[in-house]
Amino acid sequence: MKANEIRKTFLEYFKKNGHTIVPSSSLVPKGDPTLLFTNAGMVQFKGVFLGEEKRDYKRAVSVQKCMRAGGKHNDLENVGRTARHHTFFEMLGNFSFGDYFKEEAITFAWEFITKEIGFDPKDLWVTVFQEDNEAAGIWVENTGISKERIVRMGEKDNFWAMGDVGPCGPCSEIIIDQGKDIGCGRSTCAVGCDCDRFLEIWNLVFMQHNKNLKGKLSPLPKPSIDTGMGLERLAAIMQGKQSNYESDLFAPIINFIEEVSGKSYDELETNDISIKAIADHSRAVTFLITDGILPGNEGRGYVLRRILRRASRYGKLLGINEPFLYKVCGKVIECLGAAYPEIIAARDSIIKVTEGEESRFLETLERGLNILDEEIKTLKQKNKRVIPGNVAFKLYDTYGFPLDLTSDIIRTQGFTVDEEGFNTEMEEQRFKARGAWKGSGEIKTHEIYGKLVNSGIKTNFVGYYTDVTSSKILCLIKDGNIVDKASQGDNIEVITEQTPFYGESGGQVGDIGSIIGKGFELTVVDTKKPLPDLIVHHSTVKEGSVSTGGTVELIPDLNVRKATSRHHTAAHLLHAALRNILGEHVRQAGSLVGPTRIRFDFSHFSAISEKELYKIEHMVNEKIMENLEVNTDTLSYKDAVAKGALAFFDEKYGDTVKMTSVEGFSRELCGGIHVKRTGDIGLVRILSDSSVAAGVRRIEAVAGTAALKAVEEERDVIKEASLILKASPRDVPEKINKLILQHKTLEKEMENLKAKLKSGDALSILEQVKTVKGIKVVCYEVEAERPDDLRQLADLLRAKINSGIVVLGSKTNGKAFILAAITKDLSGRFNAGSIIKELAPAIGGKGGGKPDMAQAGGDNPAGLKAAMEKIYAIVEKTQN
Ligand SMILES: [Zn+2]
Ligand SMILES: [Zn+2]
């Protein structure tokens, strides 16, 4: 069975059994600051398991894109060296949210494995948690597997927990015995052996407890099921391959790498490591970029960079000296595009980002490798085996070698890196990146929200239909604690049954306004939406005191909200125009929509020309003038995507979604507040376009009143300029051009005048020439700012006197300069260099130069006159 059929069979089997097929979520987990990447099928359902979120279904099935790299479980260094380690992989899973439990989970799994995909029961084993008699009993009763084939395992292997607190429970695994030939052959070889004979293929998690902070378990009211089965492993087993890399998921990619490198797989172990690592990494790179991650120096971007550079270096080991990985990514798109159409849509980005990063790294790779070679040679002579931290850091900082890449390169030679030393060097670098990654501080407050939702508290958002409403206060939070009452001056969070206040989400800022009750008034400074069903008003008590349970009027500032909605719809128009003018590869990479501006980040790989920018702005304003209808509909995610709505990587979408369309021009999944018709926006002005990261550009723009203000300001500037220039606004540019030309001409004339002035100086100096023993000597102190001026003047004087010696001096800023020059005809008799050596000490300096011109500088201006006048004595002396 091919991998494509396995995916399909799995989804169809569970659909047949009442499960809803849920598309894979992004590799970037939404709203979970604790997790770098989606690493299991249950991640997108975490909120559902915790009771914080509701879905229309209680049974789900999915094929989930997963990443394991970076963070605690860092498998990266093993990838390529083994048959089964991957960074990117796909996980098949079925889920029950308080619906069926152990019995059905076990029955479904067994039926799927033995009937649907035809494994022979006599090759199968199962494990259960040591205390889970219930599961062991069900296995025997419902599947007919013999008791001897059920192995009881401890907490380490067969007990799963979502975290330190929360849902947890025992697991049960299905294991396949691949036969003696494949195993290690040891007499002790059995289930649990680390060889390849007994392979775990499917893990069933029975969530039945809730763990509290003290570690105490209590039964969950609605036990749930979470299962996971790795597609790569399953495909390999079903296709009779002993390595995941030989399954049809990898074979075409590996063939392609063979083609590009001219090296064959399965000939030389070192080449195999490189080929497997490249095959794995190209998949990871393809999917990470698709989900909006770009190579960078922190967080997810740094994981991508490490993977990409590791692959690049393995390419070099295969003898490839130019960017090639982007081509392999092209092959990945070809192989997996049918199952994940989003990688086809992101093709341009994938190719450009990958090739760019490869090219940059190749520039430094060679030099970095040389440095490492040298270091290893030196260390070997000293009989040492540890690369010092500062060397590893230099490789990291200057040559772009991630630490694990350095470790990877040197490990075959038996070397390690002084990681502690590296970390010390890194500390300062990290400092500036700190704060970019959300820490655990946020998690505690988040827990309160989770508890509230679990206890049935939620907010109904009515802002789509009404501007102002009255409602009941459900909860007050002060300093992270739930309180009953708050009084004047307190900063609190207020949760009401319903609200017209929009909670910050989808890039739109939260509403501000006031909440008024009997005898009190609150000023709402911001509104947040920490969980899908919870809206929190961040407020200050302006007057009186407020208590839980009271009835209030919720009044958002409608002017601010109107201004925000103009900017929000304008952002959608801008997005559509960008895709229209620049191409379909443009993808929103983040946006901020507020009452005064739009900040819109998107993927694009070159600068935007003035002409393009003009076209984009023009198109947006045209759509505004067409006064198109703006509609927001609620429909299923599937239908929305089928209708061509743009969905974004970092948003988590439920079963039903909101889709905002601008008649015939734009369709996006968006739950924000919009204007009714595009004409309401009035006007849009693009203020700036800049680059924020490799492949990401930012446009800032304004709409409505803010745009009008921008236009008025521009007009004022031009008006002022025209007044100053005494020209009509239309003639301003020409007038400025004229002025610039005039300025240039004037500058030239001034230079000429200066030169003339100098020769004038020279003439007056010449009047004071002395003749010493028949030789003309010019000795003169001038005002000169730079030694260069002295040189020019000396040249001039030399030319005027024909034959003789020139000594010039000057003082500026506590320093003295002195220069001696002689004419050519005297070169046999005098040497400027020797002369200057005799003059210089009197100004406290040293000097030198050529035989015909030399100079000195010193910091004793007081001695300048004496120094210069020594020339007469020198000439006298030489003449004798
Ligand atoms: Zn074994
Ligand atoms: Zn939107």
mmCIF file with all atom_site columns, C-alpha atoms in Angstrom, residues 454-589:
data_model
loop_
_atom_site.group_PDB
_atom_site.id
_atom_site.type_symbol
_atom_site.label_atom_id
_atom_site.label_alt_id
_atom_site.label_comp_id
_atom_site.label_asym_id
_atom_site.label_entity_id
_atom_site.label_seq_id
_atom_site.pdbx_PDB_ins_code
_atom_site.Cartn_x
_atom_site.Cartn_y
_atom_site.Cartn_z
_atom_site.occupancy
_atom_site.B_iso_or_equiv
_atom_site.pdbx_formal_charge
_atom_site.auth_seq_id
_atom_site.auth_comp_id
_atom_site.auth_asym_id
_atom_site.auth_atom_id
_atom_site.pdbx_PDB_model_num
ATOM 1   C CA . ASN A 1 454 ? -13.905 25.377 32.485 1.00 0.00 ? 454 ASN A CA 1
ATOM 2   C CA . SER A 1 455 ? -16.247 26.606 35.188 1.00 0.00 ? 455 SER A CA 1
ATOM 3   C CA . GLY A 1 456 ? -18.679 27.735 32.501 1.00 0.00 ? 456 GLY A CA 1
ATOM 4   C CA . ILE A 1 457 ? -17.789 31.404 32.187 1.00 0.00 ? 457 ILE A CA 1
ATOM 5   C CA . LYS A 1 458 ? -17.783 32.742 28.653 1.00 0.00 ? 458 LYS A CA 1
ATOM 6   C CA . THR A 1 459 ? -18.489 35.945 26.764 1.00 0.00 ? 459 THR A CA 1
ATOM 7   C CA . ASN A 1 460 ? -20.841 36.309 23.868 1.00 0.00 ? 460 ASN A CA 1
ATOM 8   C CA . PHE A 1 461 ? -19.525 38.844 21.343 1.00 0.00 ? 461 PHE A CA 1
ATOM 9   C CA . VAL A 1 462 ? -22.386 40.952 19.969 1.00 0.00 ? 462 VAL A CA 1
ATOM 10  C CA . GLY A 1 463 ? -20.318 43.653 18.291 1.00 0.00 ? 463 GLY A CA 1
ATOM 11  C CA . TYR A 1 464 ? -21.161 42.501 14.776 1.00 0.00 ? 464 TYR A CA 1
ATOM 12  C CA . TYR A 1 465 ? -24.792 43.471 15.260 1.00 0.00 ? 465 TYR A CA 1
ATOM 13  C CA . THR A 1 466 ? -24.895 46.164 17.869 1.00 0.00 ? 466 THR A CA 1
ATOM 14  C CA . ASP A 1 467 ? -22.756 49.025 19.102 1.00 0.00 ? 467 ASP A CA 1
ATOM 15  C CA . VAL A 1 468 ? -23.879 49.284 22.718 1.00 0.00 ? 468 VAL A CA 1
ATOM 16  C CA . THR A 1 469 ? -25.383 46.699 25.026 1.00 0.00 ? 469 THR A CA 1
ATOM 17  C CA . SER A 1 470 ? -26.139 46.022 28.665 1.00 0.00 ? 470 SER A CA 1
ATOM 18  C CA . SER A 1 471 ? -24.942 42.904 30.408 1.00 0.00 ? 471 SER A CA 1
ATOM 19  C CA . LYS A 1 472 ? -24.004 41.303 33.723 1.00 0.00 ? 472 LYS A CA 1
ATOM 20  C CA . ILE A 1 473 ? -20.512 41.261 35.239 1.00 0.00 ? 473 ILE A CA 1
ATOM 21  C CA . LEU A 1 474 ? -19.451 37.622 35.567 1.00 0.00 ? 474 LEU A CA 1
ATOM 22  C CA . CYS A 1 475 ? -16.001 38.068 36.978 1.00 0.00 ? 475 CYS A CA 1
ATOM 23  C CA . LEU A 1 476 ? -13.438 40.663 38.095 1.00 0.00 ? 476 LEU A CA 1
ATOM 24  C CA . ILE A 1 477 ? -9.704  39.966 38.088 1.00 0.00 ? 477 ILE A CA 1
ATOM 25  C CA . LYS A 1 478 ? -7.220  42.133 39.947 1.00 0.00 ? 478 LYS A CA 1
ATOM 26  C CA . ASP A 1 479 ? -3.450  41.465 39.950 1.00 0.00 ? 479 ASP A CA 1
ATOM 27  C CA . GLY A 1 480 ? -4.007  37.963 38.609 1.00 0.00 ? 480 GLY A CA 1
ATOM 28  C CA . ASN A 1 481 ? -6.579  37.042 41.295 1.00 0.00 ? 481 ASN A CA 1
ATOM 29  C CA . ILE A 1 482 ? -10.339 36.783 41.105 1.00 0.00 ? 482 ILE A CA 1
ATOM 30  C CA . VAL A 1 483 ? -11.989 39.456 43.290 1.00 0.00 ? 483 VAL A CA 1
ATOM 31  C CA . ASP A 1 484 ? -15.606 40.346 44.180 1.00 0.00 ? 484 ASP A CA 1
ATOM 32  C CA . LYS A 1 485 ? -15.161 44.082 44.322 1.00 0.00 ? 485 LYS A CA 1
ATOM 33  C CA . ALA A 1 486 ? -12.934 46.871 43.100 1.00 0.00 ? 486 ALA A CA 1
ATOM 34  C CA . SER A 1 487 ? -12.928 50.577 43.852 1.00 0.00 ? 487 SER A CA 1
ATOM 35  C CA . GLN A 1 488 ? -11.842 53.893 42.400 1.00 0.00 ? 488 GLN A CA 1
ATOM 36  C CA . GLY A 1 489 ? -8.336  53.837 40.928 1.00 0.00 ? 489 GLY A CA 1
ATOM 37  C CA . ASP A 1 490 ? -8.070  50.030 40.702 1.00 0.00 ? 490 ASP A CA 1
ATOM 38  C CA . ASN A 1 491 ? -6.819  48.431 37.503 1.00 0.00 ? 491 ASN A CA 1
ATOM 39  C CA . ILE A 1 492 ? -8.955  45.401 36.814 1.00 0.00 ? 492 ILE A CA 1
ATOM 40  C CA . GLU A 1 493 ? -9.999  42.912 34.168 1.00 0.00 ? 493 GLU A CA 1
ATOM 41  C CA . VAL A 1 494 ? -13.745 42.677 33.655 1.00 0.00 ? 494 VAL A CA 1
ATOM 42  C CA . ILE A 1 495 ? -15.589 39.753 32.092 1.00 0.00 ? 495 ILE A CA 1
ATOM 43  C CA . THR A 1 496 ? -19.257 40.153 31.163 1.00 0.00 ? 496 THR A CA 1
ATOM 44  C CA . GLU A 1 497 ? -21.895 37.807 29.772 1.00 0.00 ? 497 GLU A CA 1
ATOM 45  C CA . GLN A 1 498 ? -21.920 39.648 26.484 1.00 0.00 ? 498 GLN A CA 1
ATOM 46  C CA . THR A 1 499 ? -20.038 42.582 25.013 1.00 0.00 ? 499 THR A CA 1
ATOM 47  C CA . PRO A 1 500 ? -19.816 44.737 21.891 1.00 0.00 ? 500 PRO A CA 1
ATOM 48  C CA . PHE A 1 501 ? -16.104 45.374 22.677 1.00 0.00 ? 501 PHE A CA 1
ATOM 49  C CA . TYR A 1 502 ? -13.838 43.696 20.150 1.00 0.00 ? 502 TYR A CA 1
ATOM 50  C CA . GLY A 1 503 ? -11.060 41.678 21.824 1.00 0.00 ? 503 GLY A CA 1
ATOM 51  C CA . GLU A 1 504 ? -7.666  41.992 20.149 1.00 0.00 ? 504 GLU A CA 1
ATOM 52  C CA . SER A 1 505 ? -7.254  39.196 17.591 1.00 0.00 ? 505 SER A CA 1
ATOM 53  C CA . GLY A 1 506 ? -6.507  38.598 13.955 1.00 0.00 ? 506 GLY A CA 1
ATOM 54  C CA . GLY A 1 507 ? -4.246  41.646 13.922 1.00 0.00 ? 507 GLY A CA 1
ATOM 55  C CA . GLN A 1 508 ? -7.031  44.058 14.908 1.00 0.00 ? 508 GLN A CA 1
ATOM 56  C CA . VAL A 1 509 ? -6.419  45.971 18.130 1.00 0.00 ? 509 VAL A CA 1
ATOM 57  C CA . GLY A 1 510 ? -8.895  45.736 21.025 1.00 0.00 ? 510 GLY A CA 1
ATOM 58  C CA . ASP A 1 511 ? -11.640 48.322 21.535 1.00 0.00 ? 511 ASP A CA 1
ATOM 59  C CA . ILE A 1 512 ? -11.522 51.091 24.132 1.00 0.00 ? 512 ILE A CA 1
ATOM 60  C CA . GLY A 1 513 ? -14.454 52.862 25.753 1.00 0.00 ? 513 GLY A CA 1
ATOM 61  C CA . SER A 1 514 ? -16.415 52.812 28.992 1.00 0.00 ? 514 SER A CA 1
ATOM 62  C CA . ILE A 1 515 ? -18.469 50.506 31.143 1.00 0.00 ? 515 ILE A CA 1
ATOM 63  C CA . ILE A 1 516 ? -21.105 52.266 33.250 1.00 0.00 ? 516 ILE A CA 1
ATOM 64  C CA . GLY A 1 517 ? -23.181 50.883 36.142 1.00 0.00 ? 517 GLY A CA 1
ATOM 65  C CA . LYS A 1 518 ? -25.202 52.206 39.051 1.00 0.00 ? 518 LYS A CA 1
ATOM 66  C CA . GLY A 1 519 ? -22.839 54.506 40.935 1.00 0.00 ? 519 GLY A CA 1
ATOM 67  C CA . PHE A 1 520 ? -19.673 53.614 39.059 1.00 0.00 ? 520 PHE A CA 1
ATOM 68  C CA . GLU A 1 521 ? -17.879 54.106 35.794 1.00 0.00 ? 521 GLU A CA 1
ATOM 69  C CA . LEU A 1 522 ? -14.971 52.119 34.309 1.00 0.00 ? 522 LEU A CA 1
ATOM 70  C CA . THR A 1 523 ? -12.613 53.299 31.598 1.00 0.00 ? 523 THR A CA 1
ATOM 71  C CA . VAL A 1 524 ? -11.741 50.443 29.240 1.00 0.00 ? 524 VAL A CA 1
ATOM 72  C CA . VAL A 1 525 ? -8.156  50.926 28.044 1.00 0.00 ? 525 VAL A CA 1
ATOM 73  C CA . ASP A 1 526 ? -7.872  47.704 26.042 1.00 0.00 ? 526 ASP A CA 1
ATOM 74  C CA . THR A 1 527 ? -9.841  44.565 25.251 1.00 0.00 ? 527 THR A CA 1
ATOM 75  C CA . LYS A 1 528 ? -8.258  41.135 24.854 1.00 0.00 ? 528 LYS A CA 1
ATOM 76  C CA . LYS A 1 529 ? -9.454  37.726 23.748 1.00 0.00 ? 529 LYS A CA 1
ATOM 77  C CA . PRO A 1 530 ? -7.199  35.221 25.535 1.00 0.00 ? 530 PRO A CA 1
ATOM 78  C CA . LEU A 1 531 ? -9.387  32.227 24.645 1.00 0.00 ? 531 LEU A CA 1
ATOM 79  C CA . PRO A 1 532 ? -11.890 31.769 21.813 1.00 0.00 ? 532 PRO A CA 1
ATOM 80  C CA . ASP A 1 533 ? -14.886 32.201 24.120 1.00 0.00 ? 533 ASP A CA 1
ATOM 81  C CA . LEU A 1 534 ? -13.493 34.755 26.520 1.00 0.00 ? 534 LEU A CA 1
ATOM 82  C CA . ILE A 1 535 ? -13.306 38.526 26.124 1.00 0.00 ? 535 ILE A CA 1
ATOM 83  C CA . VAL A 1 536 ? -11.537 40.499 28.832 1.00 0.00 ? 536 VAL A CA 1
ATOM 84  C CA . HIS A 1 537 ? -11.917 44.269 29.324 1.00 0.00 ? 537 HIS A CA 1
ATOM 85  C CA . HIS A 1 538 ? -8.778  45.803 30.793 1.00 0.00 ? 538 HIS A CA 1
ATOM 86  C CA . SER A 1 539 ? -10.166 48.726 32.755 1.00 0.00 ? 539 SER A CA 1
ATOM 87  C CA . THR A 1 540 ? -9.566  51.341 35.390 1.00 0.00 ? 540 THR A CA 1
ATOM 88  C CA . VAL A 1 541 ? -12.261 52.206 37.915 1.00 0.00 ? 541 VAL A CA 1
ATOM 89  C CA . LYS A 1 542 ? -12.877 55.879 37.184 1.00 0.00 ? 542 LYS A CA 1
ATOM 90  C CA . GLU A 1 543 ? -15.580 56.473 39.777 1.00 0.00 ? 543 GLU A CA 1
ATOM 91  C CA . GLY A 1 544 ? -17.341 54.556 42.546 1.00 0.00 ? 544 GLY A CA 1
ATOM 92  C CA . SER A 1 545 ? -16.923 50.852 43.195 1.00 0.00 ? 545 SER A CA 1
ATOM 93  C CA . VAL A 1 546 ? -17.878 47.845 41.126 1.00 0.00 ? 546 VAL A CA 1
ATOM 94  C CA . SER A 1 547 ? -18.908 44.326 42.166 1.00 0.00 ? 547 SER A CA 1
ATOM 95  C CA . THR A 1 548 ? -19.430 40.991 40.464 1.00 0.00 ? 548 THR A CA 1
ATOM 96  C CA . GLY A 1 549 ? -23.024 40.365 39.422 1.00 0.00 ? 549 GLY A CA 1
ATOM 97  C CA . GLY A 1 550 ? -23.888 43.998 38.705 1.00 0.00 ? 550 GLY A CA 1
ATOM 98  C CA . THR A 1 551 ? -25.613 45.102 35.524 1.00 0.00 ? 551 THR A CA 1
ATOM 99  C CA . VAL A 1 552 ? -23.684 47.476 33.276 1.00 0.00 ? 552 VAL A CA 1
ATOM 100 C CA . GLU A 1 553 ? -23.864 49.351 30.011 1.00 0.00 ? 553 GLU A CA 1
ATOM 101 C CA . LEU A 1 554 ? -20.962 48.543 27.681 1.00 0.00 ? 554 LEU A CA 1
ATOM 102 C CA . ILE A 1 555 ? -20.119 51.503 25.451 1.00 0.00 ? 555 ILE A CA 1
ATOM 103 C CA . PRO A 1 556 ? -17.152 51.234 23.104 1.00 0.00 ? 556 PRO A CA 1
ATOM 104 C CA . ASP A 1 557 ? -15.664 54.447 21.707 1.00 0.00 ? 557 ASP A CA 1
ATOM 105 C CA . LEU A 1 558 ? -17.424 54.330 18.354 1.00 0.00 ? 558 LEU A CA 1
ATOM 106 C CA . ASN A 1 559 ? -15.237 56.910 16.643 1.00 0.00 ? 559 ASN A CA 1
ATOM 107 C CA . VAL A 1 560 ? -12.145 54.890 17.391 1.00 0.00 ? 560 VAL A CA 1
ATOM 108 C CA . ARG A 1 561 ? -13.862 51.712 16.350 1.00 0.00 ? 561 ARG A CA 1
ATOM 109 C CA . LYS A 1 562 ? -15.063 53.239 13.080 1.00 0.00 ? 562 LYS A CA 1
ATOM 110 C CA . ALA A 1 563 ? -11.516 54.380 12.331 1.00 0.00 ? 563 ALA A CA 1
ATOM 111 C CA . THR A 1 564 ? -10.201 50.875 13.107 1.00 0.00 ? 564 THR A CA 1
ATOM 112 C CA . SER A 1 565 ? -12.771 49.192 10.863 1.00 0.00 ? 565 SER A CA 1
ATOM 113 C CA . ARG A 1 566 ? -11.751 51.490 7.982  1.00 0.00 ? 566 ARG A CA 1
ATOM 114 C CA . HIS A 1 567 ? -8.151  50.429 8.425  1.00 0.00 ? 567 HIS A CA 1
ATOM 115 C CA . HIS A 1 568 ? -9.098  46.779 8.720  1.00 0.00 ? 568 HIS A CA 1
ATOM 116 C CA . THR A 1 569 ? -11.071 46.616 5.471  1.00 0.00 ? 569 THR A CA 1
ATOM 117 C CA . ALA A 1 570 ? -8.357  48.718 3.829  1.00 0.00 ? 570 ALA A CA 1
ATOM 118 C CA . ALA A 1 571 ? -5.815  46.076 4.920  1.00 0.00 ? 571 ALA A CA 1
ATOM 119 C CA . HIS A 1 572 ? -7.838  43.412 3.096  1.00 0.00 ? 572 HIS A CA 1
ATOM 120 C CA . LEU A 1 573 ? -7.934  45.590 -0.041 1.00 0.00 ? 573 LEU A CA 1
ATOM 121 C CA . LEU A 1 574 ? -4.203  46.195 0.256  1.00 0.00 ? 574 LEU A CA 1
ATOM 122 C CA . HIS A 1 575 ? -3.545  42.466 0.565  1.00 0.00 ? 575 HIS A CA 1
ATOM 123 C CA . ALA A 1 576 ? -5.597  41.664 -2.529 1.00 0.00 ? 576 ALA A CA 1
ATOM 124 C CA . ALA A 1 577 ? -3.945  44.489 -4.491 1.00 0.00 ? 577 ALA A CA 1
ATOM 125 C CA . LEU A 1 578 ? -0.479  43.268 -3.503 1.00 0.00 ? 578 LEU A CA 1
ATOM 126 C CA . ARG A 1 579 ? -1.284  39.787 -4.787 1.00 0.00 ? 579 ARG A CA 1
ATOM 127 C CA . ASN A 1 580 ? -2.717  41.308 -7.924 1.00 0.00 ? 580 ASN A CA 1
ATOM 128 C CA . ILE A 1 581 ? 0.239   43.524 -8.745 1.00 0.00 ? 581 ILE A CA 1
ATOM 129 C CA . LEU A 1 582 ? 3.205   41.601 -7.277 1.00 0.00 ? 582 LEU A CA 1
ATOM 130 C CA . GLY A 1 583 ? 1.983   38.021 -7.692 1.00 0.00 ? 583 GLY A CA 1
ATOM 131 C CA . GLU A 1 584 ? 0.267   35.182 -5.898 1.00 0.00 ? 584 GLU A CA 1
ATOM 132 C CA . HIS A 1 585 ? 3.354   34.389 -3.843 1.00 0.00 ? 585 HIS A CA 1
ATOM 133 C CA . VAL A 1 586 ? 2.502   37.351 -1.622 1.00 0.00 ? 586 VAL A CA 1
ATOM 134 C CA . ARG A 1 587 ? 1.317   36.021 1.693  1.00 0.00 ? 587 ARG A CA 1
ATOM 135 C CA . GLN A 1 588 ? 0.409   37.969 4.755  1.00 0.00 ? 588 GLN A CA 1
ATOM 136 C CA . ALA A 1 589 ? 3.127   37.434 7.358  1.00 0.00 ? 589 ALA A CA 1
#
